[in-house]
mmCIF file of C-alpha atoms in Angstrom:
data_model
loop_
_atom_site.group_PDB
_atom_site.id
_atom_site.type_symbol
_atom_site.label_atom_id
_atom_site.label_comp_id
_atom_site.label_asym_id
_atom_site.label_seq_id
_atom_site.Cartn_x
_atom_site.Cartn_y
_atom_site.Cartn_z
ATOM 1 C CA MET A 247 5.395 21.380 -15.420
ATOM 2 C CA CYS A 248 2.960 18.141 -16.523
ATOM 3 C CA ALA A 249 5.202 17.092 -19.181
ATOM 4 C CA ALA A 250 6.572 13.623 -18.119
ATOM 5 C CA ASN A 251 10.402 13.365 -19.021
ATOM 6 C CA ASN A 252 11.537 10.302 -21.017
ATOM 7 C CA GLN A 253 11.115 7.172 -19.659
ATOM 8 C CA ARG A 254 14.403 5.479 -18.207
ATOM 9 C CA LYS A 255 13.844 1.452 -18.586
ATOM 10 C CA ASN A 256 15.894 -0.194 -15.640
ATOM 11 C CA PRO A 257 15.491 -4.154 -15.799
ATOM 12 C CA ALA A 258 16.572 -6.125 -12.806
ATOM 13 C CA THR A 259 17.249 -9.681 -13.074
ATOM 14 C CA ALA A 260 17.292 -12.503 -10.470
ATOM 15 C CA GLY A 261 21.170 -13.647 -9.543
ATOM 16 C CA LYS A 262 22.780 -10.760 -11.423
ATOM 17 C CA LYS A 263 23.663 -7.210 -10.591
ATOM 18 C CA PRO A 264 22.659 -5.018 -13.471
ATOM 19 C CA ALA A 265 23.459 -1.209 -13.423
ATOM 20 C CA ALA A 266 22.069 0.607 -10.312
ATOM 21 C CA HIS A 267 19.224 2.931 -10.762
ATOM 22 C CA THR A 268 19.790 6.244 -9.237
ATOM 23 C CA SER A 269 17.519 8.404 -7.017
ATOM 24 C CA PRO A 270 14.961 10.774 -8.016
ATOM 25 C CA ALA A 271 17.396 13.831 -7.267
ATOM 26 C CA SER A 272 18.595 13.569 -10.857
ATOM 27 C CA THR A 273 15.110 13.529 -12.537
ATOM 28 C CA LYS A 274 13.660 16.742 -13.589
ATOM 29 C CA ALA A 275 10.231 17.392 -12.279
ATOM 30 C CA PHE A 276 8.161 18.863 -13.639
ATOM 31 C CA THR A 277 -26.745 -0.462 -5.102
ATOM 32 C CA LYS A 278 -25.804 0.405 -1.543
ATOM 33 C CA LYS A 279 -24.444 -2.573 0.946
ATOM 34 C CA LYS A 280 -22.973 -2.250 4.208
ATOM 35 C CA PRO A 281 -19.816 -2.895 5.334
ATOM 36 C CA ALA A 282 -18.763 -6.512 5.567
ATOM 37 C CA ALA A 283 -19.487 -6.736 9.798
ATOM 38 C CA ALA A 284 -17.121 -8.178 12.186
ATOM 39 C CA THR A 285 -17.376 -12.343 12.146
ATOM 40 C CA PRO A 286 -18.346 -13.585 15.316
ATOM 41 C CA ARG A 287 -15.154 -15.080 16.701
ATOM 42 C CA ALA A 288 -17.097 -19.024 17.184
ATOM 43 C CA THR A 289 -17.525 -19.026 13.500
ATOM 44 C CA ARG A 290 -14.337 -17.310 12.279
ATOM 45 C CA LYS A 291 -12.279 -19.311 9.935
ATOM 46 C CA VAL A 292 -9.292 -18.191 7.902
ATOM 47 C CA ALA A 293 -9.210 -19.040 4.032
ATOM 48 C CA ALA A 294 -9.380 -22.487 2.358
ATOM 49 C CA ASN A 295 -5.823 -23.926 3.104
ATOM 50 C CA ILE A 296 -2.695 -24.063 0.604
ATOM 51 C CA LEU A 297 -1.005 -25.719 3.466
ATOM 52 C CA PRO A 298 -1.616 -29.135 5.116
ATOM 53 C CA ALA A 299 -3.182 -28.790 8.300
ATOM 54 C CA GLY A 300 -1.646 -29.222 11.254
ATOM 55 C CA GLU A 301 1.903 -29.335 10.017
ATOM 56 C CA LYS A 302 4.741 -26.958 11.689
ATOM 57 C CA GLN A 303 6.572 -27.142 8.130
ATOM 58 C CA ALA A 304 5.409 -27.936 4.496
ATOM 59 C CA GLU A 305 6.755 -27.627 1.086
ATOM 60 C CA VAL A 306 5.112 -26.522 -1.801
ATOM 61 C CA LYS A 307 5.964 -26.406 -5.524
ATOM 62 C CA LEU A 308 4.254 -23.339 -6.804
ATOM 63 C CA ASP A 309 5.112 -21.072 -10.252
ATOM 64 C CA GLY A 310 7.947 -23.435 -10.970
ATOM 65 C CA GLN A 311 9.514 -23.144 -7.423
ATOM 66 C CA LEU A 312 9.803 -25.294 -4.354
ATOM 67 C CA LEU A 313 8.802 -23.083 -1.414
ATOM 68 C CA LYS A 314 9.586 -24.018 2.543
ATOM 69 C CA PHE A 315 7.361 -22.924 4.961
ATOM 70 C CA THR A 316 8.338 -22.747 8.599
ATOM 71 C CA ASN A 317 7.220 -22.516 12.100
ATOM 72 C CA LEU A 318 3.688 -22.708 10.684
ATOM 73 C CA ASP A 319 2.070 -22.993 14.249
ATOM 74 C CA LYS A 320 3.811 -19.822 15.553
ATOM 75 C CA LEU A 321 0.719 -17.484 17.067
ATOM 76 C CA TYR A 322 1.327 -14.285 14.683
ATOM 77 C CA TRP A 323 -1.874 -12.964 16.393
ATOM 78 C CA PRO A 324 -1.855 -14.697 19.935
ATOM 79 C CA ASP A 325 -5.060 -12.769 21.122
ATOM 80 C CA GLU A 326 -6.791 -14.117 18.070
ATOM 81 C CA GLY A 327 -5.356 -17.158 17.816
ATOM 82 C CA ILE A 328 -4.403 -16.618 14.163
ATOM 83 C CA THR A 329 -0.780 -18.613 13.098
ATOM 84 C CA LYS A 330 1.607 -17.722 10.629
ATOM 85 C CA GLY A 331 0.022 -20.676 8.449
ATOM 86 C CA ASP A 332 -3.118 -18.838 8.657
ATOM 87 C CA MET A 333 -1.928 -15.646 7.637
ATOM 88 C CA ILE A 334 0.193 -17.431 4.462
ATOM 89 C CA ASN A 335 -3.269 -19.036 3.580
ATOM 90 C CA TYR A 336 -4.661 -15.821 3.692
ATOM 91 C CA TYR A 337 -2.369 -14.324 1.078
ATOM 92 C CA ALA A 338 -2.809 -17.591 -0.988
ATOM 93 C CA ALA A 339 -6.241 -16.963 -1.227
ATOM 94 C CA ILE A 340 -6.250 -13.505 -2.225
ATOM 95 C CA ALA A 341 -3.232 -13.651 -4.589
ATOM 96 C CA ASP A 342 -4.806 -13.119 -7.844
ATOM 97 C CA THR A 343 -6.273 -10.123 -6.298
ATOM 98 C CA ILE A 344 -3.535 -8.571 -4.690
ATOM 99 C CA LEU A 345 -0.819 -9.459 -6.988
ATOM 100 C CA PRO A 346 -1.587 -6.258 -9.433
ATOM 101 C CA TYR A 347 -0.562 -4.066 -6.981
ATOM 102 C CA LEU A 348 2.694 -6.062 -5.656
ATOM 103 C CA ALA A 349 3.951 -7.535 -9.292
ATOM 104 C CA ASN A 350 7.219 -5.723 -10.856
ATOM 105 C CA ARG A 351 7.638 -3.479 -7.695
ATOM 106 C CA PRO A 352 10.337 -3.411 -5.414
ATOM 107 C CA GLN A 353 9.290 -4.256 -1.857
ATOM 108 C CA SER A 354 10.163 -2.650 1.511
ATOM 109 C CA LEU A 355 9.829 -5.721 3.777
ATOM 110 C CA ASN A 356 8.730 -5.216 7.111
ATOM 111 C CA ARG A 357 9.545 -8.431 9.006
ATOM 112 C CA PHE A 358 7.288 -9.912 12.125
ATOM 113 C CA PRO A 359 9.537 -13.150 12.889
ATOM 114 C CA GLU A 360 7.582 -13.312 16.317
ATOM 115 C CA GLY A 361 4.159 -11.981 15.041
ATOM 116 C CA ILE A 362 2.553 -8.701 15.981
ATOM 117 C CA LYS A 363 3.474 -9.050 19.658
ATOM 118 C CA GLY A 364 7.316 -9.748 19.020
ATOM 119 C CA PHE A 365 10.003 -7.394 17.331
ATOM 120 C CA ASN A 366 10.203 -6.231 13.791
ATOM 121 C CA PHE A 367 12.447 -4.858 11.174
ATOM 122 C CA TYR A 368 12.628 -3.307 7.943
ATOM 123 C CA GLN A 369 14.602 -5.190 5.435
ATOM 124 C CA LYS A 370 15.347 -3.032 2.055
ATOM 125 C CA ASN A 371 18.493 -4.459 0.897
ATOM 126 C CA VAL A 372 18.386 -8.482 0.466
ATOM 127 C CA GLU A 373 21.622 -9.058 -1.603
ATOM 128 C CA ASP A 374 22.946 -12.277 -1.115
ATOM 129 C CA LYS A 375 19.975 -12.701 1.637
ATOM 130 C CA VAL A 376 16.888 -14.399 -0.538
ATOM 131 C CA ALA A 377 17.143 -17.362 -2.768
ATOM 132 C CA GLY A 378 18.462 -17.183 -6.347
ATOM 133 C CA TRP A 379 15.429 -17.187 -7.931
ATOM 134 C CA ILE A 380 13.944 -14.081 -6.303
ATOM 135 C CA LYS A 381 14.391 -11.121 -8.824
ATOM 136 C CA ARG A 382 15.773 -8.093 -7.146
ATOM 137 C CA PHE A 383 16.047 -3.968 -8.144
ATOM 138 C CA PRO A 384 19.345 -1.917 -7.575
ATOM 139 C CA TYR A 385 18.515 1.546 -6.367
ATOM 140 C CA THR A 386 21.650 3.734 -5.758
ATOM 141 C CA SER A 387 20.993 6.730 -3.719
ATOM 142 C CA GLU A 388 22.340 9.900 -4.544
ATOM 143 C CA SER A 389 22.723 11.607 -0.945
ATOM 144 C CA ASP A 390 24.999 8.701 0.169
ATOM 145 C CA GLY A 391 25.934 6.783 -2.694
ATOM 146 C CA ASP A 392 24.643 3.449 -1.074
ATOM 147 C CA THR A 393 23.181 0.855 -3.419
ATOM 148 C CA LYS A 394 20.577 -1.530 -2.127
ATOM 149 C CA GLU A 395 18.871 -4.374 -3.725
ATOM 150 C CA PHE A 396 14.901 -4.644 -3.471
ATOM 151 C CA MET A 397 13.140 -7.830 -3.789
ATOM 152 C CA VAL A 398 10.828 -7.587 -6.361
ATOM 153 C CA CYS A 399 7.595 -9.341 -6.253
ATOM 154 C CA THR A 400 6.510 -11.320 -9.587
ATOM 155 C CA ASP A 401 3.917 -14.012 -8.925
ATOM 156 C CA LYS A 402 2.450 -16.177 -6.275
ATOM 157 C CA ALA A 403 5.231 -18.054 -5.516
ATOM 158 C CA SER A 404 7.442 -14.813 -4.576
ATOM 159 C CA LEU A 405 4.302 -13.339 -2.751
ATOM 160 C CA LEU A 406 4.020 -16.395 -0.295
ATOM 161 C CA TYR A 407 7.848 -16.388 -0.189
ATOM 162 C CA MET A 408 7.663 -12.649 1.446
ATOM 163 C CA ALA A 409 4.962 -14.419 4.209
ATOM 164 C CA ASN A 410 6.974 -16.869 5.129
ATOM 165 C CA LEU A 411 9.979 -14.419 5.914
ATOM 166 C CA GLY A 412 7.412 -13.056 8.475
ATOM 167 C CA CYS A 413 6.119 -10.202 6.397
ATOM 168 C CA ILE A 414 2.650 -9.600 7.874
ATOM 169 C CA GLU A 415 1.997 -6.325 5.802
ATOM 170 C CA LEU A 416 3.521 -5.706 2.310
ATOM 171 C CA ASN A 417 4.749 -2.507 1.376
ATOM 172 C CA PRO A 418 5.312 -2.118 -2.487
ATOM 173 C CA TRP A 419 7.000 1.092 -4.652
ATOM 174 C CA HIS A 420 4.453 3.071 -5.901
ATOM 175 C CA SER A 421 5.982 2.481 -9.224
ATOM 176 C CA ARG A 422 7.392 -0.716 -11.122
ATOM 177 C CA ILE A 423 11.092 -1.631 -11.963
ATOM 178 C CA ASN A 424 10.200 -0.683 -15.951
ATOM 179 C CA THR A 425 9.275 2.859 -14.762
ATOM 180 C CA PRO A 426 10.839 3.635 -11.742
ATOM 181 C CA ASP A 427 10.925 7.232 -12.020
ATOM 182 C CA TYR A 428 7.194 7.343 -12.737
ATOM 183 C CA PRO A 429 4.195 6.283 -10.321
ATOM 184 C CA ASP A 430 1.195 4.683 -11.201
ATOM 185 C CA TYR A 431 -0.843 6.588 -8.797
ATOM 186 C CA CYS A 432 -1.022 9.686 -6.375
ATOM 187 C CA LEU A 433 -1.574 9.182 -2.703
ATOM 188 C CA ILE A 434 -2.994 11.183 -0.171
ATOM 189 C CA ASP A 435 -2.732 9.712 3.420
ATOM 190 C CA LEU A 436 -5.200 10.740 5.861
ATOM 191 C CA ASP A 437 -3.126 10.248 9.252
ATOM 192 C CA PRO A 438 -5.313 11.238 12.158
ATOM 193 C CA ASP A 439 -3.925 11.901 15.788
ATOM 194 C CA THR A 440 -6.581 11.567 18.411
ATOM 195 C CA ASN A 441 -9.501 11.995 15.979
ATOM 196 C CA THR A 442 -12.353 9.726 15.684
ATOM 197 C CA PHE A 443 -12.620 7.623 12.284
ATOM 198 C CA ASN A 444 -15.873 9.815 11.539
ATOM 199 C CA GLU A 445 -13.987 12.558 11.342
ATOM 200 C CA VAL A 446 -11.389 10.875 9.090
ATOM 201 C CA ILE A 447 -14.214 9.925 6.714
ATOM 202 C CA GLU A 448 -15.607 13.592 6.557
ATOM 203 C CA THR A 449 -12.045 14.734 5.457
ATOM 204 C CA ALA A 450 -12.223 12.028 2.970
ATOM 205 C CA LEU A 451 -15.172 13.059 1.481
ATOM 206 C CA VAL A 452 -14.141 16.753 1.551
ATOM 207 C CA ILE A 453 -11.449 15.612 -0.460
ATOM 208 C CA LYS A 454 -13.489 13.243 -3.025
ATOM 209 C CA ASP A 455 -15.884 16.588 -3.685
ATOM 210 C CA ILE A 456 -12.518 18.394 -4.403
ATOM 211 C CA LEU A 457 -11.616 15.578 -6.734
ATOM 212 C CA ASP A 458 -14.785 15.408 -8.526
ATOM 213 C CA GLN A 459 -14.884 19.024 -9.312
ATOM 214 C CA ILE A 460 -11.394 18.827 -10.909
ATOM 215 C CA GLY A 461 -12.503 15.779 -12.783
ATOM 216 C CA ALA A 462 -9.781 13.675 -11.495
ATOM 217 C CA PRO A 463 -10.880 9.878 -10.776
ATOM 218 C CA SER A 464 -10.085 8.717 -7.277
ATOM 219 C CA PHE A 465 -10.168 5.519 -5.205
ATOM 220 C CA VAL A 466 -10.303 4.554 -1.528
ATOM 221 C CA LYS A 467 -9.141 2.310 0.778
ATOM 222 C CA THR A 468 -8.949 1.704 4.622
ATOM 223 C CA SER A 469 -4.987 1.780 5.620
ATOM 224 C CA GLY A 470 -5.911 -0.964 7.952
ATOM 225 C CA ALA A 471 -4.975 0.840 11.060
ATOM 226 C CA THR A 472 -6.449 4.512 11.903
ATOM 227 C CA GLY A 473 -6.374 6.328 8.704
ATOM 228 C CA MET A 474 -7.584 5.956 4.756
ATOM 229 C CA HIS A 475 -5.853 6.107 1.286
ATOM 230 C CA ILE A 476 -7.046 8.189 -1.350
ATOM 231 C CA LEU A 477 -5.495 7.330 -5.005
ATOM 232 C CA ILE A 478 -5.321 9.169 -8.085
ATOM 233 C CA PRO A 479 -4.670 6.947 -11.210
ATOM 234 C CA LEU A 480 -1.505 8.688 -12.931
ATOM 235 C CA GLY A 481 -0.896 5.702 -15.720
ATOM 236 C CA ALA A 482 2.825 6.178 -15.048
ATOM 237 C CA LYS A 483 2.911 9.506 -17.223
ATOM 238 C CA TYR A 484 4.172 11.888 -14.530
ATOM 239 C CA THR A 485 6.944 12.132 -12.120
ATOM 240 C CA PHE A 486 6.923 11.748 -8.464
ATOM 241 C CA GLU A 487 7.346 15.814 -7.899
ATOM 242 C CA GLN A 488 4.293 16.398 -10.081
ATOM 243 C CA SER A 489 2.055 13.474 -8.156
ATOM 244 C CA ARG A 490 3.424 15.215 -5.095
ATOM 245 C CA MET A 491 2.713 18.817 -6.262
ATOM 246 C CA LEU A 492 -0.927 17.538 -7.446
ATOM 247 C CA ALA A 493 -1.434 16.025 -3.841
ATOM 248 C CA GLU A 494 -0.324 19.246 -2.118
ATOM 249 C CA LEU A 495 -2.459 21.344 -4.006
ATOM 250 C CA VAL A 496 -5.464 19.177 -2.992
ATOM 251 C CA VAL A 497 -4.940 18.757 0.330
ATOM 252 C CA GLY A 498 -4.252 22.415 0.982
ATOM 253 C CA ILE A 499 -7.926 23.170 -0.567
ATOM 254 C CA ALA A 500 -8.979 20.444 1.874
ATOM 255 C CA ASN A 501 -7.149 21.943 5.119
ATOM 256 C CA ARG A 502 -8.895 25.649 4.328
ATOM 257 C CA ARG A 503 -12.348 23.517 4.139
ATOM 258 C CA LEU A 504 -11.787 22.047 7.172
ATOM 259 C CA PRO A 505 -9.164 23.984 9.519
ATOM 260 C CA ASP A 506 -10.558 22.856 12.631
ATOM 261 C CA ASN A 507 -9.854 19.240 11.942
ATOM 262 C CA THR A 508 -7.083 18.649 9.320
ATOM 263 C CA SER A 509 -3.349 19.971 9.041
ATOM 264 C CA VAL A 510 -0.549 19.836 6.402
ATOM 265 C CA LEU A 511 1.981 20.766 8.990
ATOM 266 C CA ARG A 512 4.675 17.654 9.192
ATOM 267 C CA THR A 513 5.878 18.066 12.551
ATOM 268 C CA PRO A 514 3.476 16.235 15.019
ATOM 269 C CA ALA A 515 3.808 19.195 17.600
ATOM 270 C CA LYS A 516 2.376 21.500 15.636
ATOM 271 C CA ARG A 517 -0.747 19.207 14.434
ATOM 272 C CA LYS A 518 -1.692 17.725 17.728
ATOM 273 C CA GLY A 519 -5.583 16.807 17.804
ATOM 274 C CA LYS A 520 -5.820 17.137 14.117
ATOM 275 C CA ILE A 521 -5.734 14.650 10.884
ATOM 276 C CA TYR A 522 -2.312 15.170 8.851
ATOM 277 C CA LEU A 523 -2.855 15.470 5.080
ATOM 278 C CA ASP A 524 0.107 13.805 3.876
ATOM 279 C CA PHE A 525 1.199 14.567 0.649
ATOM 280 C CA LEU A 526 5.149 13.793 0.970
ATOM 281 C CA GLN A 527 4.649 10.137 0.625
ATOM 282 C CA ASN A 528 4.763 10.708 -3.418
ATOM 283 C CA ARG A 529 8.455 9.965 -3.420
ATOM 284 C CA GLN A 530 10.546 7.271 -4.903
ATOM 285 C CA ILE A 531 11.174 4.442 -2.635
ATOM 286 C CA GLN A 532 8.317 5.622 -0.270
ATOM 287 C CA THR A 533 5.747 2.618 0.300
ATOM 288 C CA MET A 534 2.099 2.229 1.624
ATOM 289 C CA ALA A 535 0.301 -0.897 3.258
ATOM 290 C CA SER A 536 -0.806 -2.536 -0.167
ATOM 291 C CA ALA A 537 -4.234 -2.799 -0.810
ATOM 292 C CA TYR A 538 -5.724 -5.918 0.655
ATOM 293 C CA SER A 539 -2.641 -6.141 2.974
ATOM 294 C CA LEU A 540 -3.074 -7.363 6.538
ATOM 295 C CA ARG A 541 -1.620 -4.797 9.389
ATOM 296 C CA PRO A 542 0.146 -6.351 12.196
ATOM 297 C CA ARG A 543 -2.505 -5.057 14.556
ATOM 298 C CA PRO A 544 -5.240 -6.634 16.856
ATOM 299 C CA GLY A 545 -8.205 -7.856 14.908
ATOM 300 C CA ALA A 546 -5.940 -8.768 11.998
ATOM 301 C CA THR A 547 -7.503 -6.187 9.975
ATOM 302 C CA VAL A 548 -6.795 -5.509 6.280
ATOM 303 C CA SER A 549 -6.341 -2.523 4.272
ATOM 304 C CA ALA A 550 -9.839 -2.326 2.792
ATOM 305 C CA PRO A 551 -10.659 -0.953 -0.830
ATOM 306 C CA LEU A 552 -13.817 0.526 -0.086
ATOM 307 C CA ARG A 553 -16.792 2.015 -2.493
ATOM 308 C CA TRP A 554 -17.263 5.763 -2.038
ATOM 309 C CA GLU A 555 -21.034 4.911 -1.278
ATOM 310 C CA GLU A 556 -19.372 2.888 1.924
ATOM 311 C CA VAL A 557 -17.467 5.978 3.287
ATOM 312 C CA LYS A 558 -20.234 7.324 5.870
ATOM 313 C CA LYS A 559 -20.350 7.613 9.385
ATOM 314 C CA GLY A 560 -20.322 4.564 11.189
ATOM 315 C CA LEU A 561 -17.469 2.772 9.000
ATOM 316 C CA LYS A 562 -15.312 1.058 11.195
ATOM 317 C CA VAL A 563 -11.803 -0.032 10.080
ATOM 318 C CA SER A 564 -12.020 -3.314 11.905
ATOM 319 C CA ASP A 565 -14.861 -4.153 9.788
ATOM 320 C CA PHE A 566 -12.199 -5.636 7.419
ATOM 321 C CA ASN A 567 -9.972 -8.424 8.611
ATOM 322 C CA ILE A 568 -8.395 -11.814 7.652
ATOM 323 C CA TYR A 569 -11.578 -13.623 8.404
ATOM 324 C CA ASN A 570 -13.930 -11.582 5.817
ATOM 325 C CA MET A 571 -11.808 -10.073 3.252
ATOM 326 C CA PRO A 572 -11.768 -13.276 1.025
ATOM 327 C CA ARG A 573 -15.663 -13.387 1.308
ATOM 328 C CA ARG A 574 -15.464 -9.777 0.420
ATOM 329 C CA ILE A 575 -13.728 -9.758 -2.565
ATOM 330 C CA ALA A 576 -15.788 -12.990 -4.019
ATOM 331 C CA ARG A 577 -18.507 -10.709 -3.638
ATOM 332 C CA GLU A 578 -17.258 -7.293 -4.610
ATOM 333 C CA GLY A 579 -14.424 -7.870 -7.187
ATOM 334 C CA ASP A 580 -11.389 -5.942 -7.131
ATOM 335 C CA LEU A 581 -12.774 -2.459 -5.814
ATOM 336 C CA LEU A 582 -9.648 -0.905 -6.946
ATOM 337 C CA LYS A 583 -9.705 -1.612 -10.917
ATOM 338 C CA GLY A 584 -9.086 1.098 -12.699
ATOM 339 C CA LEU A 585 -6.353 2.282 -10.521
ATOM 340 C CA LEU A 586 -3.658 1.164 -12.837
ATOM 341 C CA GLY A 587 -5.198 1.886 -15.890
ATOM 342 C CA LYS A 588 -4.759 5.082 -18.292
ATOM 343 C CA GLY A 589 -4.657 7.718 -15.301
ATOM 344 C CA ILE A 590 -5.307 11.658 -15.247
ATOM 345 C CA ASN A 591 -4.506 14.323 -17.676
ATOM 346 C CA MET A 592 -2.629 16.472 -15.554
ATOM 347 C CA VAL A 593 -3.023 19.474 -17.660
ATOM 348 C CA THR A 594 -6.583 19.066 -17.446
ATOM 349 C CA VAL A 595 -6.338 18.667 -14.152
ATOM 350 C CA LEU A 596 -4.802 21.310 -12.880
ATOM 351 C CA ASN A 597 -6.904 23.650 -15.210
ATOM 352 C CA LYS A 598 -9.541 22.869 -13.346
ATOM 353 C CA LEU A 599 -7.972 23.073 -9.894
ATOM 354 C CA LYS A 600 -7.210 26.874 -10.212
ATOM 355 C CA PRO A 601 -10.421 28.445 -9.439
ATOM 356 C CA LEU A 602 -10.204 26.378 -6.362
ATOM 357 C CA LEU A 603 -7.009 28.067 -5.089
ATOM 358 C CA SER A 604 -8.390 31.460 -4.887
#
């Protein structure tokens, strides 16, 4: 069940309509430091500007493209006084760090044209709706035969293009367009109900212990909302079904160790008061908020990669936000470095996992 299928390359080009990629139904499966404290509001500053200060609109040439930014003075976080321009400046400042987790991946655009207190909508099909220089990736669903052209982020210009569309948060696929059936990582999503974040932390550490026992390297980040994401590098060698299977086995063991606080049941009514150990996000076209992505939540929180040593009682999602993340990156570097590397040996990991299942 661990042998990956032959990879199918599926090029996507801007302005053209290449053959659409089909859904995976046809793919056979088988020095400890304290986290940065919230910055006092009186001294808060967003990242250094790529945009001219005080302008409502601006044009910037970047990566050979002339980008037109609009409504820069619009308050995207009204209570915090954070504007659309501030958001774009943030993404410009951290572009080199976030781009490895966005580049050459189809994006599900979650647009907030009026900011976090206004309406939002998801846009997956961007056919005839984005600039001609934007790369697109066609995907055909086998369930209904519908073809969508997803936007592909390729560089800093396309990142800031998305930000100008009102994409506060960035939601890339787990796989890249050259290996669309083979994710770069396996995701375990800890989704609390009424649980405290300390309970989320406890659960994350139990999963970390399981992964250590089976020799699987792991990376962790806050979701930027209420939960945490645990990521296992796969090296684009295994299918989504294999990735989902691994996550299901691991969370099943964690659930048996923490039966009072966790659940693997998908129906919310059946898991009230428990942390949902979600393994089902390991599917093609499913997304998560990217590492370093802002979230459309009070405080302009960020999905923050962590050192495992930081994952301890007292950690808060609000510790990481638009103000302090650029400084944290400058101090810590990319804490997910290695996630997109060689990846695990699935056979070895599963063999070590077997004794934990009994």
